[in-house]
CSV table of C-alpha atoms and ligand atoms in Angstrom, one decimal:
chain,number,residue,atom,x,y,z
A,1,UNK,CA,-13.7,-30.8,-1.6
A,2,UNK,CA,-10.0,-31.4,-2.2
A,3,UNK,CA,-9.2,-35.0,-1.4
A,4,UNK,CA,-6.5,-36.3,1.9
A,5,UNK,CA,-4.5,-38.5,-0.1
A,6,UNK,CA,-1.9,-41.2,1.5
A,7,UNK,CA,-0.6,-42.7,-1.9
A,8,UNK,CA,-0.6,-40.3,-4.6
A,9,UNK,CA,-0.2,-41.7,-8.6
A,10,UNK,CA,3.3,-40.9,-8.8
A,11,UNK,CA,4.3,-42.7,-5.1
A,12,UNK,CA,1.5,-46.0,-6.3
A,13,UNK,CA,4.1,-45.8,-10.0
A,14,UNK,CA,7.2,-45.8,-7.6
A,15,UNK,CA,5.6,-48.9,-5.1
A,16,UNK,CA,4.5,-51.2,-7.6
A,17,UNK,CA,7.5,-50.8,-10.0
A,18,UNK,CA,9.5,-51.3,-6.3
A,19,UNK,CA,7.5,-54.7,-5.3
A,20,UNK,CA,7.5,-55.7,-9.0
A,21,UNK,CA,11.1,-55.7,-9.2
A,22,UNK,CA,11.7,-57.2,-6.0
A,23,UNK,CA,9.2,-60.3,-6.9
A,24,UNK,CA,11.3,-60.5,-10.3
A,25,UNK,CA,14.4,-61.1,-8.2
A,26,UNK,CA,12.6,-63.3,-5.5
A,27,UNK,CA,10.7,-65.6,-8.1
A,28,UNK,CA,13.8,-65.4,-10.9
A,29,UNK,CA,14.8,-69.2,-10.8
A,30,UNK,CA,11.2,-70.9,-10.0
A,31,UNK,CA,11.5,-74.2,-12.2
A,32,UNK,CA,7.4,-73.7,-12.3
A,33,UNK,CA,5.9,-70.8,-13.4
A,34,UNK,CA,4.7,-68.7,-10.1
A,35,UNK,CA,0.8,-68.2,-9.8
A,36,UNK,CA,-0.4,-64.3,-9.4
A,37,UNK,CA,-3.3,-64.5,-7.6
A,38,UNK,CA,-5.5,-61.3,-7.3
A,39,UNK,CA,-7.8,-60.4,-4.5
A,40,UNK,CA,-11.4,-58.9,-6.3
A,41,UNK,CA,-12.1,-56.3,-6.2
A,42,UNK,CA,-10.2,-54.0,-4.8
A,43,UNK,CA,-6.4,-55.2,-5.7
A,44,UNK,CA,-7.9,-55.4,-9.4
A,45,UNK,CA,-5.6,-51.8,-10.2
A,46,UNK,CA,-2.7,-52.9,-7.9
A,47,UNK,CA,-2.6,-56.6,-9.2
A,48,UNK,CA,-1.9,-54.9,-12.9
A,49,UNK,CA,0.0,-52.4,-12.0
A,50,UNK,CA,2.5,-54.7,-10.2
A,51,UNK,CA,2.7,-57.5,-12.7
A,52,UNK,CA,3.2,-55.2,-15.4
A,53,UNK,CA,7.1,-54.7,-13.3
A,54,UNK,CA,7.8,-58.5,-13.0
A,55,UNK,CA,9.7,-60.0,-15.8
A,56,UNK,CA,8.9,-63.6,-15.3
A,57,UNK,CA,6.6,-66.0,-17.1
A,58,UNK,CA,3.9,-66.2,-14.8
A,59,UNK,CA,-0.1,-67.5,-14.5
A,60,UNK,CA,-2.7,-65.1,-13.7
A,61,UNK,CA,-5.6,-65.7,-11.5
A,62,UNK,CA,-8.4,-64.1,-9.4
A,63,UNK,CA,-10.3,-64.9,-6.0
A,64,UNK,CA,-13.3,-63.2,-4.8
A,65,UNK,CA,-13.7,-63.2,-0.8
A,66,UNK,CA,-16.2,-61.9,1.3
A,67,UNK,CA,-16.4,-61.2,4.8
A,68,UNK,CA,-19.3,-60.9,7.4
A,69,UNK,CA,-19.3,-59.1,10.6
A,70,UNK,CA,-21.5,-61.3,13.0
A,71,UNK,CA,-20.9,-59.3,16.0
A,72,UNK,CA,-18.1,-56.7,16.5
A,73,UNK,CA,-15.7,-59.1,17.4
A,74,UNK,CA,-15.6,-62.0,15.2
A,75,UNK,CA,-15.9,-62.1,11.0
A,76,UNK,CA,-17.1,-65.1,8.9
A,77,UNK,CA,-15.1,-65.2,5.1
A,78,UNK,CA,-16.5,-66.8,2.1
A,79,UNK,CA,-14.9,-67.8,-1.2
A,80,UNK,CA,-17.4,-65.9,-3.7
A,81,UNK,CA,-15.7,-66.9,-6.7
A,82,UNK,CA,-12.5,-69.3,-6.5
A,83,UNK,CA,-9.2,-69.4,-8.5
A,84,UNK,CA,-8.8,-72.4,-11.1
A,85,UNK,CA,-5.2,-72.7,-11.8
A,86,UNK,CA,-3.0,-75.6,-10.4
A,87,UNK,CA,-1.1,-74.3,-7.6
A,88,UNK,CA,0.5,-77.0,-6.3
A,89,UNK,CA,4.2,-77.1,-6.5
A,90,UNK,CA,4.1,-73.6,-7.3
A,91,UNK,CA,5.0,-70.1,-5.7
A,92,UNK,CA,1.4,-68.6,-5.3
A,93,UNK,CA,1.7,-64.1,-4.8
A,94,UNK,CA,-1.6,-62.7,-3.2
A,95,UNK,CA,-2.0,-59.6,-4.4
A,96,UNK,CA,-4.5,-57.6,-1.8
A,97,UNK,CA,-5.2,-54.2,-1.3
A,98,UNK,CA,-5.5,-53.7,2.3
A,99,UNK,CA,-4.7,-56.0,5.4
A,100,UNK,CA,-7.3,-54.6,8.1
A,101,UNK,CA,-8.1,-57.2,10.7
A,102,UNK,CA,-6.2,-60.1,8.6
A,103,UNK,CA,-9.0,-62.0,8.9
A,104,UNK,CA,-9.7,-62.3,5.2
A,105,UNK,CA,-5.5,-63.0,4.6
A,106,UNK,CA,-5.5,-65.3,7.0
A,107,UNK,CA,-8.5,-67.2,6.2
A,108,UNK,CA,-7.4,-67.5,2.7
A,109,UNK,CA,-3.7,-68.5,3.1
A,110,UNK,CA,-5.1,-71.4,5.8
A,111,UNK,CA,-7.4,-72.5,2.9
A,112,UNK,CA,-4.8,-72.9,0.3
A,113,UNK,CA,-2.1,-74.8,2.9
A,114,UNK,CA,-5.1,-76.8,4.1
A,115,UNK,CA,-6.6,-77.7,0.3
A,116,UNK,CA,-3.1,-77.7,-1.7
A,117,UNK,CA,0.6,-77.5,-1.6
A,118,UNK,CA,1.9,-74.7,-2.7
A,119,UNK,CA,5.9,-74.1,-3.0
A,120,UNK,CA,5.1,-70.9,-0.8
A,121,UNK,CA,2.2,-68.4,-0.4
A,122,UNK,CA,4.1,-65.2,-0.7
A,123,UNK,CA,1.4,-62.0,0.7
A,124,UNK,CA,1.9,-58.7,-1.2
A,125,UNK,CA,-0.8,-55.7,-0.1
A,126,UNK,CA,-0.5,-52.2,-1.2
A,127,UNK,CA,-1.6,-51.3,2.6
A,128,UNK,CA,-1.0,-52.6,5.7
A,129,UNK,CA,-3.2,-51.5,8.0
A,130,UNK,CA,-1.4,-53.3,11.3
A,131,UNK,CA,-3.3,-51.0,13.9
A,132,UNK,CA,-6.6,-52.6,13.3
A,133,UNK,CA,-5.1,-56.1,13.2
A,134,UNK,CA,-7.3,-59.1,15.4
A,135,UNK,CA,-5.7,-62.1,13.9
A,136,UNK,CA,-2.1,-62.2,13.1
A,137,UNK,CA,-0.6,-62.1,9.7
A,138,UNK,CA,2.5,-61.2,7.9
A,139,UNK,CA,2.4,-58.9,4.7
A,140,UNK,CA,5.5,-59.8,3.1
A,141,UNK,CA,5.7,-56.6,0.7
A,142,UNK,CA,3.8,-53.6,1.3
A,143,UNK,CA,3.5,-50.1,0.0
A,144,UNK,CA,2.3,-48.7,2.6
A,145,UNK,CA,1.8,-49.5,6.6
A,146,UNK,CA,-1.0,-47.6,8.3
A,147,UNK,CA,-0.5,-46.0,12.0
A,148,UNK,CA,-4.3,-44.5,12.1
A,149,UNK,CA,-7.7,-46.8,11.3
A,150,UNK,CA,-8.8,-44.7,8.9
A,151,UNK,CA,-11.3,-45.8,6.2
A,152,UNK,CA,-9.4,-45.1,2.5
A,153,UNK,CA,-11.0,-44.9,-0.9
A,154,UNK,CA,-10.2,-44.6,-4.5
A,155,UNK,CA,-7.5,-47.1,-6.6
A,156,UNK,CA,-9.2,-50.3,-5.9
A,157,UNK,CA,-10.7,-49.4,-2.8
A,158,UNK,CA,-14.8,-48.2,-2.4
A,159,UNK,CA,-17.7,-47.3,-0.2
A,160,UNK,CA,-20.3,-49.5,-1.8
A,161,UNK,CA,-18.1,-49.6,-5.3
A,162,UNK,CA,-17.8,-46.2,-5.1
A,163,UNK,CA,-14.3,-44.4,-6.1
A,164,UNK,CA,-12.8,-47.8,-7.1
A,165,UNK,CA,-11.7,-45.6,-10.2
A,166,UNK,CA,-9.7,-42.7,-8.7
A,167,UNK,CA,-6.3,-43.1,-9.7
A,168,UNK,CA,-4.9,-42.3,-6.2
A,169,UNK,CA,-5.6,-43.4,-2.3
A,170,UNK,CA,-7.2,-40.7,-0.1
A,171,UNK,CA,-9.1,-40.7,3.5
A,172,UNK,CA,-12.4,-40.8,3.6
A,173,UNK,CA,-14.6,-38.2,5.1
A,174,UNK,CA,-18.0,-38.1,6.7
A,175,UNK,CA,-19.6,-35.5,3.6
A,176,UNK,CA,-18.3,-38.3,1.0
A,177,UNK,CA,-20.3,-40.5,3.2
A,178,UNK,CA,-23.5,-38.9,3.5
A,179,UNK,CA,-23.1,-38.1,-0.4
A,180,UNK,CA,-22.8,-41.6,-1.6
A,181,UNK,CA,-25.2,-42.9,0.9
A,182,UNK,CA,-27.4,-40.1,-0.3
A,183,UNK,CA,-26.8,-42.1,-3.9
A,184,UNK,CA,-28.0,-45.5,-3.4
A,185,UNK,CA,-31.9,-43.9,-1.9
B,1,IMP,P1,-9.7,-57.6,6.6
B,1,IMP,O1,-10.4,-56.9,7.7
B,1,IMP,O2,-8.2,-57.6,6.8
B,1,IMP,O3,-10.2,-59.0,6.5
B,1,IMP,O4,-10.0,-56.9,5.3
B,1,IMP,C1,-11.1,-57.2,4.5
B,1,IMP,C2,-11.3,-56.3,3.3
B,1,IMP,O5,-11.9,-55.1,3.8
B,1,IMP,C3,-10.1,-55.8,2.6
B,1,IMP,O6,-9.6,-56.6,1.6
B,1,IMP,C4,-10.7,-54.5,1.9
B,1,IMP,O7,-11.3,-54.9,0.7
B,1,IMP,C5,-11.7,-54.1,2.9
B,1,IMP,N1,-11.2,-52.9,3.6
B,1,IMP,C6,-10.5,-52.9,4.8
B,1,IMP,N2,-10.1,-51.6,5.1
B,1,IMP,C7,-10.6,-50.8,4.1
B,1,IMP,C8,-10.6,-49.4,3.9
B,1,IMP,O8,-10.0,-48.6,4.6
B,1,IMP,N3,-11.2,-49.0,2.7
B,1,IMP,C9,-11.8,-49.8,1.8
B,1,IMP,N4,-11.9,-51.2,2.1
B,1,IMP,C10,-11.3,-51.6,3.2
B,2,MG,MG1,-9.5,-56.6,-0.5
């Protein structure tokens, strides 16, 4: 079945070349070196992608969230794995994949203002999905902003880690589904 792609590998070279250069420009004349922090898993292919285009001295570093859906209407996050570098005094760049509810972004930038003191928390996410949004929050650079709730796979994103390695962003469809649920039996 031929996939319905939203961000295709030549429009993901052209966004994270774009944001790249735009966070060289932003983060130019930081006295401290800024700290790249990478949402796991799914911004993994987005994080190096886009910090392969900024020309700065930076520190890598990588956070592992998860969220729980209680009821339909409200979400508990955890911090799975945590970051280790120093971030106070410095500029810290999520790098996310996708901005759905905002509960995970939000819960994450409260927790480093609340536990550190940053120079600023600056939110990159290669999709900004602002129709689905329960709690507000403000991507700063995006690739892409989202109009329907569809649920999107490949580049990062997965069903179950499924499809995290296709090279591009496509929709979902009930038959992919049924196939992978029709793996994990
Ligand atoms: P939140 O609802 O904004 O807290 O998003 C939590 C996480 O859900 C995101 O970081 C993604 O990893 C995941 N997610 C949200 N929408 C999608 C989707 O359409 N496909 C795959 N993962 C998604
Ligand atoms: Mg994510």
């Amino acid at each position: 079945m031929k996939h319905e792609i939203v961000l295709s590998e030549k429009q993901i070279k052209t966004i994270t070349k774009n944001i790249g250069t735009a966070l060289t420009e932003r983060l130019k004349n930081e006295k401290m070196p800024p700290v790249f922090l990478c949402v796991m898993k799914g911004a993994l292919p987005f994080f190096f992608d886009v910090i392969k285009n900024v020309k700065l001295t930076m520190i890598c570093d990588f956070i592992q969230l998860s969220s729980y859906e209680k009821t339909a209407s409200t979400g508990e996050v955890i911090i799975k794995k945590n970051f280790e570098a120093d971030i106070n005094g410095r500029s810290v760049v999520i790098i996310e994949d996708i901005v759905d509810t905002g509960l995970s972004m939000k819960f994450l930038i409260n927790y480093i203002n609340k536990n550190y003191k940053p120079k600023q928390v600056i939110l990159v996410s290669l999709l900004d999905k602002q129709c689905t949004r329960k709690v507000d929050v403000k991507v700063d650079y995006t690739g892409k902003v989202l109009t329907k709730s569809d649920f999107l796979m490949g580049y990062g994103l997965d069903y179950c880690e499924f499809d995290r390695n296709v090279p591009y962003v496509y929709i979902a469809q009930k038959e992919d589904v049924k196939y992978w649920d029709s793996l994990l039996k």
